[in-house]
CSV table of C-alpha atoms in Angstrom, one decimal:
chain,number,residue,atom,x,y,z
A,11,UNK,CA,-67.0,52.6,60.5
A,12,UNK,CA,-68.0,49.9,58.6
A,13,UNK,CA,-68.1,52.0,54.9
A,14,UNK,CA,-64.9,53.7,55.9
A,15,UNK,CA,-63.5,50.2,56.5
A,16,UNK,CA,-65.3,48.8,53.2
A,17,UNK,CA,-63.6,51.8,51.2
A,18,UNK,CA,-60.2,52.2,52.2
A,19,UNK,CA,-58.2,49.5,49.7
A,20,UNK,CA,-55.7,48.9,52.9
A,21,UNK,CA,-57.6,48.3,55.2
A,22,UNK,CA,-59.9,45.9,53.1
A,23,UNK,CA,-56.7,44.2,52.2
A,24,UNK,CA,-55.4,43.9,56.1
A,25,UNK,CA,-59.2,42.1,55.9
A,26,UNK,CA,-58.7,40.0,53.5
A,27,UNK,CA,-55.6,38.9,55.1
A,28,UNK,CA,-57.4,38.2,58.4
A,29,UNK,CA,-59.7,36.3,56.6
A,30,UNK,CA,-57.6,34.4,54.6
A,31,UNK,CA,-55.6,33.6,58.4
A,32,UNK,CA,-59.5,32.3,59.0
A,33,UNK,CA,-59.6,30.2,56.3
A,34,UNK,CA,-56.6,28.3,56.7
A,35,UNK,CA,-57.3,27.4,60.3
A,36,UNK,CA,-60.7,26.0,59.8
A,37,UNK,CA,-58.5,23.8,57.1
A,38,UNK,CA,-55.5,23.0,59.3
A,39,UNK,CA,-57.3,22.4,62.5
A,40,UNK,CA,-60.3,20.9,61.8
A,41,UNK,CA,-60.3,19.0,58.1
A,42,UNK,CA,-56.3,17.7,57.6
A,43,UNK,CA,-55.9,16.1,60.8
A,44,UNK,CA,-58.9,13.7,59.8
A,45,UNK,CA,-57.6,12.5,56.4
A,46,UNK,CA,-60.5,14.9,54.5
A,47,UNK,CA,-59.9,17.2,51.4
A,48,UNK,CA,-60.2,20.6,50.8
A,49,UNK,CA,-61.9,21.3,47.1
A,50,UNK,CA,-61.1,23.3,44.4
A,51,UNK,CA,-57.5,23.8,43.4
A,52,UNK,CA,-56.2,23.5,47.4
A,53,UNK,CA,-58.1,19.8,47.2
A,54,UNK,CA,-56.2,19.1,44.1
A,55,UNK,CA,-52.7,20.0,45.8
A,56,UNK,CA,-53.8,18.1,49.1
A,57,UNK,CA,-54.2,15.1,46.8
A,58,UNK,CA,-51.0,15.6,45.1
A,59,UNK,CA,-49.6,15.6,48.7
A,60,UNK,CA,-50.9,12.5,49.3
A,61,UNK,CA,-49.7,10.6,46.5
A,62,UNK,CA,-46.4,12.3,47.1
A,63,UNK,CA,-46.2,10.4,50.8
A,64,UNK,CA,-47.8,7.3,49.6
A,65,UNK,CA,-45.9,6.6,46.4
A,66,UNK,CA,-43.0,8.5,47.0
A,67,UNK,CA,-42.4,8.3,50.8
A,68,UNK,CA,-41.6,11.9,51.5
A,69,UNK,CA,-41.9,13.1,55.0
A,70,UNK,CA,-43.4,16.8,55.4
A,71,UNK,CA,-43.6,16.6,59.4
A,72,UNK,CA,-46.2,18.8,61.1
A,73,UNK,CA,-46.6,21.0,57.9
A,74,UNK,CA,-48.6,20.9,54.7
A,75,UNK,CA,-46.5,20.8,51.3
A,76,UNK,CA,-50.1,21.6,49.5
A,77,UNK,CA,-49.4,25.0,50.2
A,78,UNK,CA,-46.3,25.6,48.2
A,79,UNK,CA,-48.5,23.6,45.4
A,80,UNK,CA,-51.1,25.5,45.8
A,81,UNK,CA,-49.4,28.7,45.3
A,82,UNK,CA,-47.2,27.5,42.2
A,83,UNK,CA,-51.1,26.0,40.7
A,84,UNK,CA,-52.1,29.4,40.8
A,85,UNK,CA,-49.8,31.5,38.7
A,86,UNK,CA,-51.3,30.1,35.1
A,87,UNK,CA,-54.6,30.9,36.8
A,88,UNK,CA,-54.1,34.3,37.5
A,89,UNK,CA,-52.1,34.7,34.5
A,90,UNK,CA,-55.8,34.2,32.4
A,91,UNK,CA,-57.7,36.3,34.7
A,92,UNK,CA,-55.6,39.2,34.5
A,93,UNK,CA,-57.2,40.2,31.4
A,94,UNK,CA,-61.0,40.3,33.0
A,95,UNK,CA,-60.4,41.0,36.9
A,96,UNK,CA,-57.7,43.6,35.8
A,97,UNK,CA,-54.8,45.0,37.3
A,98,UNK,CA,-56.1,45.5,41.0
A,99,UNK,CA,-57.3,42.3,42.0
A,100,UNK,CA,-54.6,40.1,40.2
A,101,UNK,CA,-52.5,42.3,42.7
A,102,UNK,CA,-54.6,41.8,45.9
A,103,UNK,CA,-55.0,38.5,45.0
A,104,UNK,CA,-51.6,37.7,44.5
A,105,UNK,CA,-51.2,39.1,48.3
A,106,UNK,CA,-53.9,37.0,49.4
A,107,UNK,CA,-52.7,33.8,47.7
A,108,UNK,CA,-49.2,34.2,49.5
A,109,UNK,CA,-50.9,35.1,52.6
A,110,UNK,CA,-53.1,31.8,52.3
A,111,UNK,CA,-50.3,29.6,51.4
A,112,UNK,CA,-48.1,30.7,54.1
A,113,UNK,CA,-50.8,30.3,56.7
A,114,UNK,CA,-51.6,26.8,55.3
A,115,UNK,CA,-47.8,25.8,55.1
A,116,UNK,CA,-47.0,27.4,58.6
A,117,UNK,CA,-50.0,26.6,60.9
A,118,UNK,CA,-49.2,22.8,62.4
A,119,UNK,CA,-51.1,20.0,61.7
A,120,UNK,CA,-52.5,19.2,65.3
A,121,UNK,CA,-51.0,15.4,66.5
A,122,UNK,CA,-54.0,15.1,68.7
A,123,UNK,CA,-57.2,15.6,67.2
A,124,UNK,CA,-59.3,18.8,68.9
A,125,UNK,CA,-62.3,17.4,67.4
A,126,UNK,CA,-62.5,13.6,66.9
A,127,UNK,CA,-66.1,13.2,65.1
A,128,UNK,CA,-66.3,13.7,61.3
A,129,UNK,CA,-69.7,15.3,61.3
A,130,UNK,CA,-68.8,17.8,64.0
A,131,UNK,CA,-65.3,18.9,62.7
A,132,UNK,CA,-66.8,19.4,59.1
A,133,UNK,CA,-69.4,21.7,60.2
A,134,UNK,CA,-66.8,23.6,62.4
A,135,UNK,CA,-64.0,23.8,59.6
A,136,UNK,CA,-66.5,24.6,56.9
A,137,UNK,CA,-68.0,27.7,58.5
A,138,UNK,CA,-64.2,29.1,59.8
A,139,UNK,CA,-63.7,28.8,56.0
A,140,UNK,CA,-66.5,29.9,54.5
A,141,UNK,CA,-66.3,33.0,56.3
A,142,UNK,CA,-63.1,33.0,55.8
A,143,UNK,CA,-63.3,32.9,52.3
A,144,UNK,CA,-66.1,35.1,52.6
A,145,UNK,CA,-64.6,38.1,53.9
A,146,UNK,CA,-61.9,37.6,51.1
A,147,UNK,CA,-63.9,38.1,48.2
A,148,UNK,CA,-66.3,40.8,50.4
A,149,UNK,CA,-63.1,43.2,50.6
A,150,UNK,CA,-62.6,42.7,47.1
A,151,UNK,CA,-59.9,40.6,46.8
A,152,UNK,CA,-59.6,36.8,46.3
A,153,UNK,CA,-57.6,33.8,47.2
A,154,UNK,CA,-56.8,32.5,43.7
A,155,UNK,CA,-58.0,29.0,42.4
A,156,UNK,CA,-61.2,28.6,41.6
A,157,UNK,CA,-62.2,31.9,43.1
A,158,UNK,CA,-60.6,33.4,40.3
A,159,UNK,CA,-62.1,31.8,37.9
A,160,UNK,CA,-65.8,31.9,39.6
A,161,UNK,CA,-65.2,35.6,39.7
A,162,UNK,CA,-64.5,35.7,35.8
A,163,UNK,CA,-67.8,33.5,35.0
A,164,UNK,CA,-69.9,35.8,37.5
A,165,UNK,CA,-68.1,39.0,35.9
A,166,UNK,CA,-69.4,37.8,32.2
A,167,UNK,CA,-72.6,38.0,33.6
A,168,UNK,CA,-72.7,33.7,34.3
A,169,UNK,CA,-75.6,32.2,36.2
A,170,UNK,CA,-72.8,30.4,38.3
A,171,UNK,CA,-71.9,32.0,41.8
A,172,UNK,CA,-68.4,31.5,43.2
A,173,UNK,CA,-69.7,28.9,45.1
A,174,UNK,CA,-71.6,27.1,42.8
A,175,UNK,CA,-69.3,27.1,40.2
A,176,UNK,CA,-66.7,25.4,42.9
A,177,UNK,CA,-69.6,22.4,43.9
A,178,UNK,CA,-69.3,21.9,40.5
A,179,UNK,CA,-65.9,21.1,39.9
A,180,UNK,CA,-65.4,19.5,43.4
A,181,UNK,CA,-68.0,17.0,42.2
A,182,UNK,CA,-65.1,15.6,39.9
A,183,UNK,CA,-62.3,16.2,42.6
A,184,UNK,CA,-64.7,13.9,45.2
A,185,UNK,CA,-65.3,11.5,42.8
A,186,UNK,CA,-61.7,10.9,42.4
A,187,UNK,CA,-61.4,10.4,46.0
A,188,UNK,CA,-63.9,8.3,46.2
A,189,UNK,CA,-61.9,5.6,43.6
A,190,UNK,CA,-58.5,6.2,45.2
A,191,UNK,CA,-59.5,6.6,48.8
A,192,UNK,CA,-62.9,5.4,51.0
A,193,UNK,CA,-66.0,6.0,50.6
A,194,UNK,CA,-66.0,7.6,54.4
A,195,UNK,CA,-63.5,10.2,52.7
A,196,UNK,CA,-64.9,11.2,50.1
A,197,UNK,CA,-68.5,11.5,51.2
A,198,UNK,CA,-67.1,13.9,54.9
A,199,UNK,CA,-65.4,15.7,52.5
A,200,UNK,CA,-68.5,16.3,50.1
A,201,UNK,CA,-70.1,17.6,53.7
A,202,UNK,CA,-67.1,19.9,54.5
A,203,UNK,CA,-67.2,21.6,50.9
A,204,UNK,CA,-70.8,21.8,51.1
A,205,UNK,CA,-71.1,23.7,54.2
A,206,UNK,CA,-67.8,26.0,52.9
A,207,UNK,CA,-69.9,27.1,49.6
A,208,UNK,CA,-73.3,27.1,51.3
A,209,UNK,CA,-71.3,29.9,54.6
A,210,UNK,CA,-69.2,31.2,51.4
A,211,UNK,CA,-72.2,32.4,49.3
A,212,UNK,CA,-74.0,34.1,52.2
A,213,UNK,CA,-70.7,35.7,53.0
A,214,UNK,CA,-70.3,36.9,49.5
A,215,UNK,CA,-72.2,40.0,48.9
A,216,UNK,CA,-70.8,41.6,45.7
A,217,UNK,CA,-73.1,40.0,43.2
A,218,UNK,CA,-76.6,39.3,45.2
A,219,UNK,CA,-78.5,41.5,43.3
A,220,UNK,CA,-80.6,44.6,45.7
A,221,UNK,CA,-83.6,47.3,44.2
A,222,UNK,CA,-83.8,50.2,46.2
A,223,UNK,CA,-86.3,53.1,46.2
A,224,UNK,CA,-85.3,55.9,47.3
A,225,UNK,CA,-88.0,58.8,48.4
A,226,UNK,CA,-86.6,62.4,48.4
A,227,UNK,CA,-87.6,65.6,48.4
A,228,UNK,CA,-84.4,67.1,46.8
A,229,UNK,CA,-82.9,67.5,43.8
A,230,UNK,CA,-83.4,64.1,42.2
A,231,UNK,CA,-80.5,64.7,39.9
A,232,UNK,CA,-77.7,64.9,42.5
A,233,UNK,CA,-78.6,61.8,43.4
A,234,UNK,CA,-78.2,60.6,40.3
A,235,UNK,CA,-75.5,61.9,39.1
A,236,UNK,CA,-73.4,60.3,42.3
A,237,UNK,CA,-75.4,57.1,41.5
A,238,UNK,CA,-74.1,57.1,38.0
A,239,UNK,CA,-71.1,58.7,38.1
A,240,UNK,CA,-69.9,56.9,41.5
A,241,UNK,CA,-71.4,53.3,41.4
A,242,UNK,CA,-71.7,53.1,37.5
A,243,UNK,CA,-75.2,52.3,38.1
A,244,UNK,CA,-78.2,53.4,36.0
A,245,UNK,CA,-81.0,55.2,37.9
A,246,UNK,CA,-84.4,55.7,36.5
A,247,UNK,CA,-86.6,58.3,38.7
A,248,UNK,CA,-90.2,59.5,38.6
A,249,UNK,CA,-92.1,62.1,40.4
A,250,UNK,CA,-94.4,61.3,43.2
A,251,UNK,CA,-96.8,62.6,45.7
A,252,UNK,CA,-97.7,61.4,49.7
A,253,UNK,CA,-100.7,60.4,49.8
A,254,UNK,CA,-101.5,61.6,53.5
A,255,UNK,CA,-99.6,65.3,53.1
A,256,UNK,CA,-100.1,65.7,49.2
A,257,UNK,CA,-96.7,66.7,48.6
A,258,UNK,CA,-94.4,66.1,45.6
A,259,UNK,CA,-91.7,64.0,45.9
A,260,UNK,CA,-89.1,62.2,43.9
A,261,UNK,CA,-89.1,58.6,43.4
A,262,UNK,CA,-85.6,57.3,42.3
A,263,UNK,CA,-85.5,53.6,41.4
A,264,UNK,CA,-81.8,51.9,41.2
A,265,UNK,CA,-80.5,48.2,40.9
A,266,UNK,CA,-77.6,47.0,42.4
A,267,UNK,CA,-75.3,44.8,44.2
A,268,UNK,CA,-75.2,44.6,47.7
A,269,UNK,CA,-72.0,45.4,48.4
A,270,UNK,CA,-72.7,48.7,47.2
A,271,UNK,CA,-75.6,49.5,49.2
A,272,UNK,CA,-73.8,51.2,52.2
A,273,UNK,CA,-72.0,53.5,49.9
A,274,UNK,CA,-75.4,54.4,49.0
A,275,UNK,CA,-77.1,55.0,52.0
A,276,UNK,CA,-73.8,56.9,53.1
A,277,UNK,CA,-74.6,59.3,50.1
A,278,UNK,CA,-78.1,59.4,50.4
A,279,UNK,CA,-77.8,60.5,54.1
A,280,UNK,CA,-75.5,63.2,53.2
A,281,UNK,CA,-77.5,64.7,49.9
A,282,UNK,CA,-80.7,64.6,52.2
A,283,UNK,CA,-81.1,63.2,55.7
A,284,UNK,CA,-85.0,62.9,55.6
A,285,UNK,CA,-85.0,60.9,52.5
A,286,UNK,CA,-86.2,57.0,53.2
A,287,UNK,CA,-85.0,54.3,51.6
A,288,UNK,CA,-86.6,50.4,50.8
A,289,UNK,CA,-84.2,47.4,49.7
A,290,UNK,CA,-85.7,44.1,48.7
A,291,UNK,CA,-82.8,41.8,47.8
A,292,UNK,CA,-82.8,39.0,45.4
A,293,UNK,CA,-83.5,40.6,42.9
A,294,UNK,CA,-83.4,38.3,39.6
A,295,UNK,CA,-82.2,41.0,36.8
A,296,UNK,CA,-82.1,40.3,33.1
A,297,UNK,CA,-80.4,42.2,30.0
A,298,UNK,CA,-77.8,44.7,30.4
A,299,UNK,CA,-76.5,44.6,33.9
A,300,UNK,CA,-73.0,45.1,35.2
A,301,UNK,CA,-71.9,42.3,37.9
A,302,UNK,CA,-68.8,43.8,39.3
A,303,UNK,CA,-65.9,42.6,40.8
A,304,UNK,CA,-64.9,45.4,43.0
């Protein structure tokens, strides 16, 4: 069920929406009601926001303005990553990004708070939206922002992850919270981000790097030719014997990412149903390897 989901573009998409639905809860219920700030591009629009009311006395009601922000900041954005995420995911995330900004816009701000300590509603609005997030980029698709440009660095073969590349710029965001704002502000906000990129990277599975070994006594090259041909992988393969029956086998030897390892084991179960398989993930790989954004 899971690598029919996975593999079916509209149903991953229906996903993505779910998650981004995810995403913008954790925000709206948990994080805005205390004052706190979002990072990457949404935390620039909440700030904007803010200065809007403060300076400018504008009245939004029960609903969040840094939504409509949000969405018109991200239209340069994806208009540079179109060239390197390609036609496909500047459409899904274009979905996505409406999806997230009419979520964040519509969902009301809670006039009582459900959670009233900092610590607490951090850690409960970071992991809704690091999962949320999480499943968005999983399903291939993206909410725009920084994700969008995390996915280009990671595509050209960056040491940054999504997540880390955001900690990185929210460092700057935070700081200027921390001279227009409180201390208290800022440094709940550092702990709400932190725990969104720390659920967010463990969500993310498209570029944490797998081996697998694969132990078969078929016809090696079927299996490589769908590794190849299917997942754009190379395989390298070398024949083996058990040690306990002295048979030969065929040892085939493939890296990649981990998102793609269901759609392997759904091939090798198919091309030979006795074969075993061993992962070992975290794999660090130098030289020439593809990091995909599927």
């Amino acid at each position: 069920m899971l690598y029919n989901t996975l593999h079916n573009r509209w149903l991953r998409l229906v996903i993505a929406v779910i998650g981004e639905l995810i995403a913008a809860l954790g925000i709206n219920l948990f994080i805005v009601p205390l004052g706190l700030y979002s990072g990457g591009t949404l935390g620039v629009c909440q700030l904007i926001r803010t200065l809007l009311q403060t300076y400018l006395h504008l009245d939004f009601g029960n609903y969040d303005i840094a939504g409509i922000l949000y969405f018109l900041s991200n239209v340069p954005i994806l208009m540079v990553g179109y060239r390197i995420l390609g036609r496909g995911l500047a459409v899904r995330t274009i979905v996505c990004t409406v999806a997230y900004s009419l979520f964040y816009s519509l969902i009301p701000v809670p006039t009582t708070l459900i959670v009233d300590d900092y610590l607490t509603a951090c850690l409960l609005g970071g992991i809704l939206t690091g999962v949320g997030c999480g499943i968005v980029l999983t399903c291939g698709c993206s909410s725009g922002g920084l994700d969008v440009v995390g996915l280009c660095l990671s595509k050209r073969g960056s040491s940054f992850t999504v997540g880390r590349f955001s900690l990185t710029f929210n460092a700057f965001l935070y700081a200027a919270c921390l001279f227009l704002f409180n201390a208290e502000t800022a440094i709940y906000s550092v702990i709400y981000n932190f725990i969104t990129t720390t659920v967010l990277d463990r969500m993310h599975q498209q570029n944490v790097t797998v081996q697998a070994l694969i132990f078969t006594r078929e016809d090696e090259h079927t299996l490589g030719k769908f590794v190849m041909g299917q997942l754009g992988r190379g395989v390298t393969y070398w024949q083996g014997t058990g040690a306990y029956t002295g048979d030969d086998l065929h040892v085939l030897c493939v890296c990649l990412s981990k998102y793609e390892i269901e759609e392997l084991l759904h091939a090798v179960h198919s091309i030979d149903p006795h074969a075993f398989l061993t992962v070992q993930e975290g794999v660090h790989v130098y030289g020439n390897y593809q990091r995909k954004v599927e």
